[in-house]
Coordinates of C-alpha atoms in Angstrom, one line a residue:
Chain A
X25 CA 122.2 72.2 -6.3
X26 CA 120.3 74.6 -8.6
X27 CA 122.0 76.0 -11.5
X28 CA 121.2 79.2 -13.5
X29 CA 122.6 80.8 -16.9
X30 CA 121.8 83.4 -18.9
X31 CA 121.8 81.5 -22.0
X32 CA 118.6 79.5 -22.1
X33 CA 120.3 76.9 -24.6
X34 CA 123.3 76.1 -22.1
X35 CA 120.1 75.2 -19.3
X36 CA 118.4 73.4 -21.9
X37 CA 121.3 71.0 -22.8
X38 CA 122.7 71.0 -19.1
X39 CA 120.9 67.9 -17.8
X40 CA 122.5 66.1 -20.9
X41 CA 126.2 67.9 -20.3
X42 CA 126.0 66.4 -16.7
X43 CA 125.0 63.2 -17.5
X44 CA 128.0 62.7 -20.3
X45 CA 130.5 64.5 -17.4
X46 CA 129.3 62.0 -14.6
X47 CA 129.6 58.9 -17.0
X48 CA 133.5 60.4 -17.6
X49 CA 133.7 60.4 -13.8
X50 CA 132.2 57.1 -13.0
X51 CA 134.5 55.5 -15.6
X52 CA 137.8 57.4 -13.7
X53 CA 136.5 55.9 -10.5
X54 CA 136.2 59.4 -9.5
X55 CA 132.2 59.2 -8.7
X56 CA 130.1 56.6 -6.8
X57 CA 126.9 57.7 -7.1
X58 CA 125.9 58.6 -10.6
X59 CA 122.2 58.7 -10.3
X60 CA 122.1 60.7 -7.2
X61 CA 124.5 63.4 -8.2
X62 CA 122.5 63.8 -11.1
X63 CA 119.3 63.8 -9.3
X64 CA 120.6 66.6 -6.7
X65 CA 121.2 69.1 -9.7
X66 CA 118.4 71.4 -10.9
X67 CA 118.0 74.1 -13.5
X68 CA 116.1 77.3 -12.5
X69 CA 115.0 79.8 -15.3
X70 CA 115.9 82.9 -13.3
X71 CA 119.1 83.6 -11.1
X72 CA 116.4 84.8 -8.1
X73 CA 114.8 81.2 -8.7
X74 CA 118.5 79.2 -8.6
X75 CA 119.7 81.3 -5.2
X76 CA 116.3 80.7 -3.5
X77 CA 117.2 79.2 -0.1
X78 CA 120.6 78.3 -0.8
X79 CA 123.8 78.9 1.7
X80 CA 126.5 79.1 -1.1
X81 CA 126.7 80.4 -4.5
X82 CA 129.2 79.9 -6.9
X83 CA 129.4 82.6 -9.9
X84 CA 131.0 81.4 -13.0
X85 CA 130.4 84.1 -15.4
X86 CA 132.4 85.9 -17.9
X87 CA 135.8 87.6 -17.0
X88 CA 134.1 90.9 -17.6
X89 CA 134.3 93.6 -14.7
X90 CA 130.9 94.5 -15.9
X91 CA 129.2 91.3 -16.3
X92 CA 130.5 90.8 -12.5
X93 CA 129.4 93.9 -11.2
X94 CA 125.6 93.4 -12.5
X95 CA 125.7 89.8 -11.7
X96 CA 126.8 90.7 -7.9
X97 CA 124.4 93.5 -7.7
X98 CA 121.6 90.6 -8.5
X99 CA 123.1 88.1 -5.9
X100 CA 123.6 90.7 -3.3
X101 CA 119.6 91.6 -3.4
X102 CA 118.5 87.8 -4.1
X103 CA 120.7 85.5 -1.8
X104 CA 119.1 84.8 1.7
X105 CA 121.0 86.1 4.7
X106 CA 123.9 84.4 5.4
X107 CA 124.3 82.6 2.1
X108 CA 128.2 83.2 0.7
X109 CA 128.8 84.2 -2.6
X110 CA 131.9 83.3 -4.3
X111 CA 133.1 84.3 -7.7
X112 CA 135.1 81.8 -9.6
X113 CA 137.3 84.9 -11.3
X114 CA 140.6 83.9 -12.2
X115 CA 141.9 87.5 -12.9
X116 CA 139.5 90.2 -11.0
X117 CA 139.7 91.0 -7.3
X118 CA 136.4 91.1 -5.5
X119 CA 136.8 94.8 -4.5
X120 CA 136.1 95.7 -8.0
X121 CA 132.7 94.2 -8.2
X122 CA 131.6 94.1 -4.5
X123 CA 132.6 97.6 -2.6
X124 CA 129.2 98.9 -3.1
X125 CA 127.1 96.0 -2.1
X126 CA 125.0 95.6 1.0
X127 CA 126.3 92.3 1.8
X128 CA 129.9 92.8 0.6
X129 CA 131.2 90.7 3.7
X130 CA 129.7 87.7 2.4
X131 CA 131.3 88.2 -1.0
X132 CA 134.7 86.6 -1.8
X133 CA 136.9 85.3 -4.8
X134 CA 137.0 81.2 -4.7
X135 CA 139.0 80.5 -8.1
X136 CA 138.9 76.9 -8.9
X137 CA 141.6 75.6 -11.7
X138 CA 140.3 73.9 -14.6
X139 CA 139.3 71.0 -14.9
X140 CA 138.2 71.1 -11.0
X141 CA 137.3 67.5 -10.7
X142 CA 141.0 66.9 -11.5
X143 CA 142.8 69.9 -10.3
X144 CA 141.6 70.1 -6.2
X145 CA 143.2 73.7 -5.7
X146 CA 140.6 76.6 -4.9
X147 CA 142.2 80.0 -4.4
X148 CA 140.0 82.0 -1.8
X149 CA 140.9 85.6 -1.7
X150 CA 138.7 88.2 0.3
X151 CA 138.1 91.7 -0.5
X152 CA 139.0 94.0 2.4
X153 CA 135.5 93.9 3.4
X154 CA 135.1 90.1 3.2
X155 CA 134.1 88.8 6.8
X156 CA 136.6 86.3 8.4
X157 CA 133.5 83.7 9.3
X158 CA 132.7 84.0 5.6
X159 CA 136.6 82.8 4.8
X160 CA 136.2 80.1 7.4
X161 CA 132.8 78.8 5.9
X162 CA 134.0 78.7 2.5
X163 CA 137.7 76.8 3.5
X164 CA 135.3 74.5 5.3
X165 CA 133.0 74.1 2.6
X166 CA 135.5 73.3 -0.2
X167 CA 137.2 71.2 2.0
X168 CA 134.0 69.0 2.7
X169 CA 133.6 68.5 -0.9
X170 CA 137.3 67.4 -1.5
X171 CA 138.6 70.6 -3.1
X172 CA 141.9 72.0 -1.3
X173 CA 141.4 75.5 -0.3
X174 CA 144.2 77.9 -0.3
X175 CA 143.5 80.9 2.0
X176 CA 144.8 84.2 1.1
X177 CA 145.1 86.9 3.8
X178 CA 144.6 89.8 1.7
X179 CA 143.7 90.9 -2.2
X180 CA 146.8 90.3 -4.8
X181 CA 146.1 90.7 -8.4
X182 CA 146.4 87.4 -9.6
X183 CA 146.1 85.8 -6.4
X184 CA 148.6 83.0 -5.9
X185 CA 148.3 80.4 -8.5
X186 CA 148.6 82.9 -11.5
X187 CA 151.2 85.0 -10.0
X188 CA 153.7 81.9 -9.6
X189 CA 152.7 80.8 -13.2
X190 CA 153.2 84.3 -14.7
X191 CA 156.6 84.2 -13.2
X192 CA 157.6 81.0 -14.5
X193 CA 156.2 81.6 -17.8
X194 CA 158.1 85.1 -18.3
X195 CA 161.0 83.6 -17.8
X196 CA 160.3 80.9 -20.2
X197 CA 158.5 82.8 -23.2
X198 CA 162.0 85.2 -22.9
X199 CA 164.3 82.1 -23.1
X200 CA 162.4 81.0 -26.2
X201 CA 161.5 84.3 -28.0
X202 CA 165.6 84.4 -27.6
X203 CA 166.0 81.2 -29.0
X204 CA 168.1 80.2 -26.0
X205 CA 166.5 76.6 -26.1
X206 CA 163.5 74.9 -28.3
X207 CA 159.7 74.3 -26.8
X208 CA 160.2 70.9 -26.5
X209 CA 163.3 71.6 -24.0
X210 CA 162.0 73.9 -22.2
X211 CA 159.0 71.5 -21.4
X212 CA 161.0 69.0 -20.6
X213 CA 163.2 70.9 -18.4
X214 CA 159.9 71.1 -16.1
X215 CA 158.0 67.9 -17.4
X216 CA 160.9 65.4 -16.7
X217 CA 162.8 67.8 -14.0
X218 CA 161.0 70.6 -11.9
X219 CA 157.8 69.1 -12.3
X220 CA 158.3 65.8 -11.0
X221 CA 159.5 67.1 -7.5
X222 CA 156.5 69.7 -7.4
X223 CA 153.7 67.1 -8.1
X224 CA 154.7 65.9 -4.8
X225 CA 155.6 68.9 -3.1
X226 CA 155.4 72.4 -3.4
X227 CA 158.5 74.9 -4.3
X228 CA 159.2 75.6 -1.0
X229 CA 159.1 72.3 0.5
X230 CA 161.3 71.5 -2.7
X231 CA 164.0 73.9 -1.5
X232 CA 163.6 73.0 2.2
X233 CA 165.1 69.8 1.1
X234 CA 167.5 71.1 -1.2
X235 CA 170.2 72.0 1.3
X236 CA 171.3 69.9 4.3
X237 CA 169.9 72.4 6.9
X238 CA 166.5 73.5 5.0
X239 CA 165.5 76.6 3.8
X240 CA 167.8 79.3 5.5
X241 CA 170.8 77.1 4.9
X242 CA 169.3 77.1 1.1
X243 CA 169.0 81.1 0.9
X244 CA 172.6 81.0 2.7
X245 CA 173.9 78.5 -0.1
X246 CA 172.3 80.0 -3.6
X247 CA 170.0 83.3 -2.4
X248 CA 173.0 85.5 -4.1
X249 CA 173.0 83.2 -6.9
X250 CA 169.4 83.8 -7.2
X251 CA 169.4 87.6 -6.3
X252 CA 171.8 87.8 -9.3
X253 CA 169.0 86.4 -11.9
X254 CA 166.6 88.5 -10.2
X255 CA 168.5 91.8 -11.2
X256 CA 167.0 91.2 -14.9
X257 CA 163.9 89.7 -14.6
X258 CA 161.8 89.1 -17.9
X259 CA 159.6 92.4 -19.0
X260 CA 155.7 92.9 -19.9
X261 CA 157.1 92.5 -23.4
X262 CA 157.5 88.6 -23.5
X263 CA 153.9 88.1 -23.1
X264 CA 153.2 89.9 -26.3
X265 CA 151.1 88.4 -29.3
X266 CA 154.0 89.2 -31.5
X267 CA 156.6 87.0 -29.1
X268 CA 154.0 84.0 -29.1
X269 CA 153.5 83.9 -32.5
X270 CA 157.6 84.0 -32.9
X271 CA 157.7 80.7 -30.7
X272 CA 154.6 78.9 -32.1
X273 CA 156.4 79.2 -35.5
X274 CA 159.0 77.1 -34.2
X275 CA 156.7 74.7 -32.7
X276 CA 154.4 73.1 -35.2
X277 CA 151.1 71.3 -33.6
X278 CA 147.8 71.0 -35.2
X279 CA 145.8 73.9 -33.3
X280 CA 142.4 73.2 -34.9
X281 CA 140.0 73.3 -32.1
X282 CA 138.9 69.6 -32.6
X283 CA 142.8 68.6 -31.5
X284 CA 143.0 71.1 -29.0
X285 CA 139.8 69.5 -27.4
X286 CA 141.4 65.8 -28.0
X287 CA 144.6 66.8 -26.8
X288 CA 142.6 68.4 -23.6
X289 CA 140.8 65.2 -23.3
X290 CA 143.9 62.9 -23.4
X291 CA 145.6 65.2 -20.6
X292 CA 142.8 65.0 -18.3
X293 CA 142.8 61.3 -18.7
X294 CA 146.0 61.4 -17.7
X295 CA 145.6 63.6 -14.7
X296 CA 142.9 61.6 -13.6
X297 CA 145.5 58.5 -13.6
X298 CA 148.0 60.6 -11.9
X299 CA 145.4 61.9 -8.9
X300 CA 144.7 57.9 -8.5
X301 CA 148.4 57.1 -8.3
X302 CA 149.0 60.0 -5.8
X303 CA 146.0 59.2 -3.4
X304 CA 147.2 55.1 -3.8
X305 CA 150.4 56.2 -2.3
X306 CA 149.1 58.2 0.3
X307 CA 146.7 55.5 2.0
Chain B
X30 CA 183.4 53.4 -15.6
X31 CA 186.7 55.1 -13.6
X32 CA 185.9 57.4 -11.0
X33 CA 188.3 59.7 -9.2
X34 CA 188.0 62.2 -6.0
X35 CA 190.4 64.7 -4.3
X36 CA 189.6 63.0 -1.2
X37 CA 190.7 59.4 -0.4
X38 CA 188.2 58.4 2.1
X39 CA 185.9 59.0 -0.5
X40 CA 187.3 56.7 -2.5
X41 CA 188.0 54.1 0.1
X42 CA 184.2 53.9 0.6
X43 CA 182.8 54.4 -3.2
X44 CA 182.5 50.5 -3.6
X45 CA 180.5 50.1 -0.7
X46 CA 178.3 53.4 -1.1
X47 CA 177.7 52.2 -4.4
X48 CA 176.4 49.1 -3.6
X49 CA 173.8 50.6 -1.2
X50 CA 172.7 52.7 -4.0
X51 CA 172.1 49.6 -6.5
X52 CA 170.6 47.8 -3.8
X53 CA 168.2 50.8 -3.6
X54 CA 167.3 50.6 -7.2
X55 CA 167.4 47.1 -7.6
X56 CA 164.6 47.3 -5.4
X57 CA 163.0 50.1 -6.7
X58 CA 162.8 48.3 -10.3
X59 CA 165.2 51.0 -11.7
X60 CA 168.2 48.4 -12.3
X61 CA 168.3 45.1 -13.8
X62 CA 171.9 44.1 -13.4
X63 CA 173.0 45.0 -10.0
X64 CA 176.5 43.0 -10.2
X65 CA 177.5 43.7 -13.8
X66 CA 177.2 47.3 -12.9
X67 CA 179.5 47.3 -9.8
X68 CA 181.7 45.2 -11.5
X69 CA 182.2 47.9 -14.5
X70 CA 182.9 50.8 -11.9
X71 CA 187.0 51.2 -10.8
X72 CA 188.3 53.6 -8.6
X73 CA 191.4 55.3 -9.3
X74 CA 194.3 56.7 -7.3
X75 CA 195.1 60.0 -9.5
X76 CA 192.7 62.0 -12.1
X77 CA 195.3 61.5 -15.0
X78 CA 194.7 57.3 -14.4
X79 CA 190.7 57.9 -14.0
X80 CA 190.8 59.8 -17.5
X81 CA 193.0 57.4 -19.0
X82 CA 191.3 56.1 -22.3
X83 CA 188.2 57.5 -21.7
X84 CA 185.5 59.4 -24.3
X85 CA 183.7 61.1 -21.7
X86 CA 184.5 62.8 -18.4
X87 CA 181.8 63.8 -15.8
X88 CA 183.1 66.4 -13.6
X89 CA 181.7 66.6 -10.2
X90 CA 183.7 68.9 -8.2
X91 CA 182.7 71.9 -5.8
X92 CA 180.4 74.8 -6.9
X93 CA 183.7 77.1 -6.6
X94 CA 185.3 79.0 -9.8
X95 CA 188.6 78.4 -8.6
X96 CA 188.5 74.5 -8.3
X97 CA 186.7 74.2 -11.3
X98 CA 189.3 76.3 -13.4
X99 CA 192.2 73.9 -12.0
X100 CA 190.3 70.7 -12.6
X101 CA 189.8 71.7 -16.3
X102 CA 193.3 72.5 -16.8
X103 CA 194.1 69.0 -15.4
X104 CA 191.4 67.5 -17.5
X105 CA 192.7 69.3 -20.6
X106 CA 195.8 67.8 -20.0
X107 CA 195.3 64.6 -19.4
X108 CA 192.1 63.2 -21.4
X109 CA 192.4 61.7 -24.7
X110 CA 192.2 63.2 -27.9
X111 CA 188.3 63.5 -28.6
X112 CA 187.2 62.9 -25.2
X113 CA 184.2 65.3 -24.1
X114 CA 184.6 66.9 -20.9
X115 CA 181.2 68.1 -19.5
X116 CA 180.9 69.7 -15.9
X117 CA 177.9 69.3 -13.7
X118 CA 178.0 72.6 -12.4
X119 CA 174.7 74.2 -11.6
X120 CA 175.7 77.9 -11.3
X121 CA 178.8 78.7 -13.2
X122 CA 178.7 78.8 -16.9
X123 CA 181.7 76.9 -18.7
X124 CA 183.2 80.1 -20.2
X125 CA 184.3 81.2 -16.9
X126 CA 186.6 78.2 -16.4
X127 CA 187.4 76.9 -19.8
X128 CA 188.5 79.8 -22.1
X129 CA 192.4 79.2 -22.0
X130 CA 192.1 75.4 -22.7
X131 CA 194.0 74.0 -25.6
X132 CA 190.8 71.8 -26.3
X133 CA 188.3 74.0 -25.1
X134 CA 185.7 73.0 -28.0
X135 CA 185.4 69.6 -26.2
X136 CA 184.3 71.3 -22.9
X137 CA 180.6 71.9 -22.1
X138 CA 178.2 71.8 -18.9
X139 CA 175.9 68.9 -18.5
X140 CA 174.0 69.7 -15.6
X141 CA 172.0 66.9 -14.0
X142 CA 169.4 67.6 -11.2
X143 CA 169.5 65.7 -8.2
X144 CA 168.7 63.1 -7.8
X145 CA 169.7 62.0 -11.2
X146 CA 168.6 58.2 -11.4
X147 CA 165.0 59.8 -10.8
X148 CA 165.2 63.1 -12.4
X149 CA 166.2 62.5 -15.9
X150 CA 166.7 66.0 -17.3
X151 CA 170.4 67.4 -18.2
X152 CA 171.0 70.7 -19.3
X153 CA 173.7 70.9 -22.0
X154 CA 175.0 74.3 -21.9
X155 CA 178.1 75.5 -24.4
X156 CA 180.6 77.6 -24.0
X157 CA 181.2 79.8 -27.0
X158 CA 183.8 78.0 -28.3
X159 CA 182.1 74.5 -27.4
X160 CA 181.9 72.3 -31.0
X161 CA 178.8 71.2 -32.6
X162 CA 180.0 67.9 -32.6
X163 CA 180.6 67.9 -28.8
X164 CA 177.2 68.9 -28.3
X165 CA 175.9 66.2 -30.6
X166 CA 177.8 63.6 -28.9
X167 CA 176.6 64.7 -25.3
X168 CA 173.3 65.0 -26.4
X169 CA 173.5 61.2 -27.8
X170 CA 175.4 59.9 -25.0
X171 CA 172.7 61.2 -22.3
X172 CA 169.8 59.9 -24.2
X173 CA 171.8 56.6 -24.5
X174 CA 171.9 56.2 -20.9
X175 CA 168.3 57.1 -20.3
X176 CA 168.6 60.9 -19.4
X177 CA 166.6 63.7 -20.9
X178 CA 169.3 66.2 -22.3
X179 CA 167.9 69.7 -22.9
X180 CA 170.1 71.5 -25.4
X181 CA 170.7 75.6 -25.1
X182 CA 171.9 77.1 -28.0
X183 CA 174.0 79.6 -25.9
X184 CA 175.3 80.3 -22.4
X185 CA 172.8 81.9 -19.9
X186 CA 173.6 82.1 -16.4
X187 CA 171.4 79.7 -14.3
X188 CA 171.3 77.5 -17.4
X189 CA 167.0 76.9 -17.9
X190 CA 166.1 75.0 -14.9
X191 CA 167.4 77.5 -12.3
X192 CA 166.0 80.4 -14.2
X193 CA 162.8 78.8 -14.1
X194 CA 162.6 77.9 -10.9
X195 CA 164.4 81.5 -9.5
X196 CA 161.5 83.4 -11.3
X197 CA 158.7 81.0 -9.5
X198 CA 160.5 81.4 -6.1
X199 CA 160.9 84.5 -6.1
X200 CA 157.3 85.2 -6.7
X201 CA 156.7 82.7 -4.2
X202 CA 159.2 84.2 -1.4
X203 CA 158.0 87.7 -2.2
X204 CA 154.2 86.5 -1.4
X205 CA 155.2 84.5 1.9
X206 CA 157.3 87.4 3.1
X207 CA 154.4 89.6 2.7
X208 CA 152.4 87.0 4.8
X209 CA 149.7 87.0 1.5
X210 CA 149.3 83.4 2.3
X211 CA 150.9 80.3 4.3
X212 CA 154.0 78.2 3.2
X213 CA 151.4 75.5 3.2
X214 CA 149.1 77.1 1.0
X215 CA 151.4 78.2 -1.6
X216 CA 153.0 74.7 -1.6
X217 CA 149.3 73.6 -2.2
X218 CA 148.7 75.9 -4.8
X219 CA 151.6 74.2 -6.9
X220 CA 151.4 70.4 -5.5
X221 CA 147.5 70.4 -6.0
X222 CA 147.3 72.8 -8.5
X223 CA 149.9 73.8 -11.5
X224 CA 152.6 70.8 -10.6
X225 CA 149.8 68.2 -11.6
X226 CA 150.0 69.3 -14.7
X227 CA 153.4 70.2 -15.1
X228 CA 154.5 66.5 -14.5
X229 CA 152.7 65.8 -17.4
X230 CA 153.5 68.4 -19.8
X231 CA 155.5 71.5 -19.9
X232 CA 154.4 75.0 -19.0
X233 CA 154.2 76.1 -22.9
X234 CA 152.5 72.7 -23.9
X235 CA 150.1 73.7 -20.6
X236 CA 149.4 77.0 -21.9
X237 CA 148.5 75.6 -25.6
X238 CA 146.1 73.8 -24.1
X239 CA 144.6 76.5 -21.8
X240 CA 143.0 78.4 -24.8
X241 CA 140.8 77.0 -27.4
X242 CA 143.2 78.3 -30.3
X243 CA 146.2 77.3 -28.6
X244 CA 149.5 79.5 -27.4
X245 CA 148.6 82.7 -29.4
X246 CA 145.0 82.6 -28.8
X247 CA 146.5 82.5 -24.6
X248 CA 148.5 85.5 -25.5
X249 CA 145.5 87.4 -26.8
X250 CA 143.5 86.5 -23.9
X251 CA 145.6 86.6 -20.9
X252 CA 149.0 88.2 -22.5
X253 CA 147.7 92.0 -20.9
X254 CA 147.0 90.1 -17.5
X255 CA 150.2 88.9 -17.0
X256 CA 152.1 91.6 -18.6
X257 CA 150.4 93.7 -15.9
X258 CA 151.9 91.4 -13.3
X259 CA 155.1 91.6 -15.0
X260 CA 155.4 95.2 -14.5
X261 CA 156.5 94.5 -10.7
X262 CA 158.6 91.9 -10.6
X263 CA 159.8 90.4 -7.0
X264 CA 163.2 92.0 -6.5
X265 CA 166.7 90.4 -5.4
X266 CA 165.9 91.4 -1.7
X267 CA 163.2 88.3 -1.4
X268 CA 166.4 85.9 -1.4
X269 CA 167.8 87.1 1.5
X270 CA 168.8 85.2 4.6
X271 CA 166.6 87.7 6.3
X272 CA 163.5 86.8 4.2
X273 CA 164.0 82.6 4.6
X274 CA 164.5 83.2 8.4
X275 CA 161.4 85.3 8.5
X276 CA 159.3 82.5 6.5
X277 CA 161.2 79.7 8.4
X278 CA 159.8 81.3 11.7
X279 CA 156.0 81.0 10.2
X280 CA 156.4 77.0 9.2
X281 CA 157.9 74.4 11.4
X282 CA 159.8 71.8 10.8
X283 CA 162.2 69.5 12.2
X284 CA 165.3 70.5 10.3
X285 CA 168.0 68.3 12.2
X286 CA 170.2 66.6 9.4
X287 CA 168.8 63.4 10.3
X288 CA 165.2 64.2 9.6
X289 CA 166.1 66.3 6.3
X290 CA 167.7 63.3 5.3
X291 CA 165.0 61.1 6.3
X292 CA 162.6 63.7 4.4
X293 CA 164.8 63.3 1.3
X294 CA 164.6 59.7 1.4
X295 CA 160.8 59.6 1.5
X296 CA 161.0 62.2 -1.3
X297 CA 163.3 59.9 -3.4
X298 CA 161.1 57.0 -2.6
X299 CA 158.1 58.9 -4.2
X300 CA 159.7 60.1 -7.0
X301 CA 160.5 56.4 -8.2
X302 CA 157.0 55.4 -7.7
X303 CA 155.8 58.6 -9.4
X304 CA 158.2 57.7 -12.5
X305 CA 157.1 53.9 -12.6
X306 CA 153.4 55.3 -12.9
X307 CA 154.4 57.6 -15.6
X308 CA 156.4 55.1 -17.4
X309 CA 153.4 52.6 -16.9
X310 CA 150.9 54.8 -18.9
X311 CA 153.0 55.9 -21.6
X312 CA 153.6 52.2 -22.6

């Protein structure tokens, strides 16, 4: 694996950072061959050297359209014929930064979820000109390395995961902004409620099991109820910084960078334990 | 505990049904005193006998406004002074069936989630006339028996859980109806993605950890993106039976009652194992 970053300081400390990460993975039982893994990673001083001879590129630049456009132009020129070029973007569809490229049929979005070694989903979103073969090969590669590729048939802003998250967050932020429930109460509704089912099966399998006759029976019984709620969806205003400030004022947390980092570490340790639990029951 | 049902056949087999349930709980390590539990349950031939001398009533009748209205009128007349009357309704706010009652200040919705011995959340939703003391006592009681009460400050159709579920389902059913992703792919986005986090913490704690500065930083960075998606929410039509039929046609499952029941049993066994895992890591 060959790595390049525009910031030389990132490359300088990359081997040390990777060693720390591999130690964590080893301790969590998520990595067998620490030294072999580290030996396979090589940093390169230029983008062009990093993509020389490769068959797959994962681009992880900043979420700015002008940065993506520049990076993809360089990748389009430098990658070997046949190499796939996947962007990790979470919020920009590939058609916006690949349209004019010679090899645009080899470009797609491959959106992983943080932290990718603990959350296996990768969303695959084609541009209108992405080749089926590109999608097939990307899907096979992500599956081979133990991720769970989710293939979209066409572009949608926000892909699938953030569209689903955004819909739920919109309703959550509305209820909180209106003071209908506390943050702790709202979070418990998911953590000690729906989230328990959703960690085991998705929302569609969930409703397929929540009516004696499956999903069509569910729509027959509850469709009218949900349609009534859908008449008055949360609006864009619930995502304002003002609403976030109002909600944060009701929910005291230490939000210093060190504490957020410590809470993230704790989350990741719990995610690793959850993945081990789920893996053990499936075997 | 005193139990009554309008259907005498339900009461006749109630002791046997409870014994089977208690055996399951015992096998799953979720119940200590099987015989003691069963000995505390008594069936009664009339509603009036069932509520004699009690301090708390949990009503679980059919989800029909006229049935709730009739049941609550009888409960209002028959329960001892001071007894709380909670309805398990998932879709009817209490103001619609308690307004004219003498003891309406003792009535509320206490909405559990199926299966309640594995999913601990209970939503507490007051009618405009529900007394604060009623809410306090109901909250304490649910907490005492090991559930997680979530207290609302006022009525909202759908309460909290189904409003959140409805928002996510609306987007999911739209994407599926449009053929943007398969059912398996959509479910994986939650099961192998967001659902892993949401089983550990709710959606608000999740976003509080998804930006270096917490929830306000998150709104600053991503609020505009989500607001853009919220400009075009899924409409009521995605909940139609026609859309469910279209989606079910792309996703073959055996939906005979026996198979649905077997899949539900498997879900419940996995839920029990997940609860044990989560409980063990918190100790």
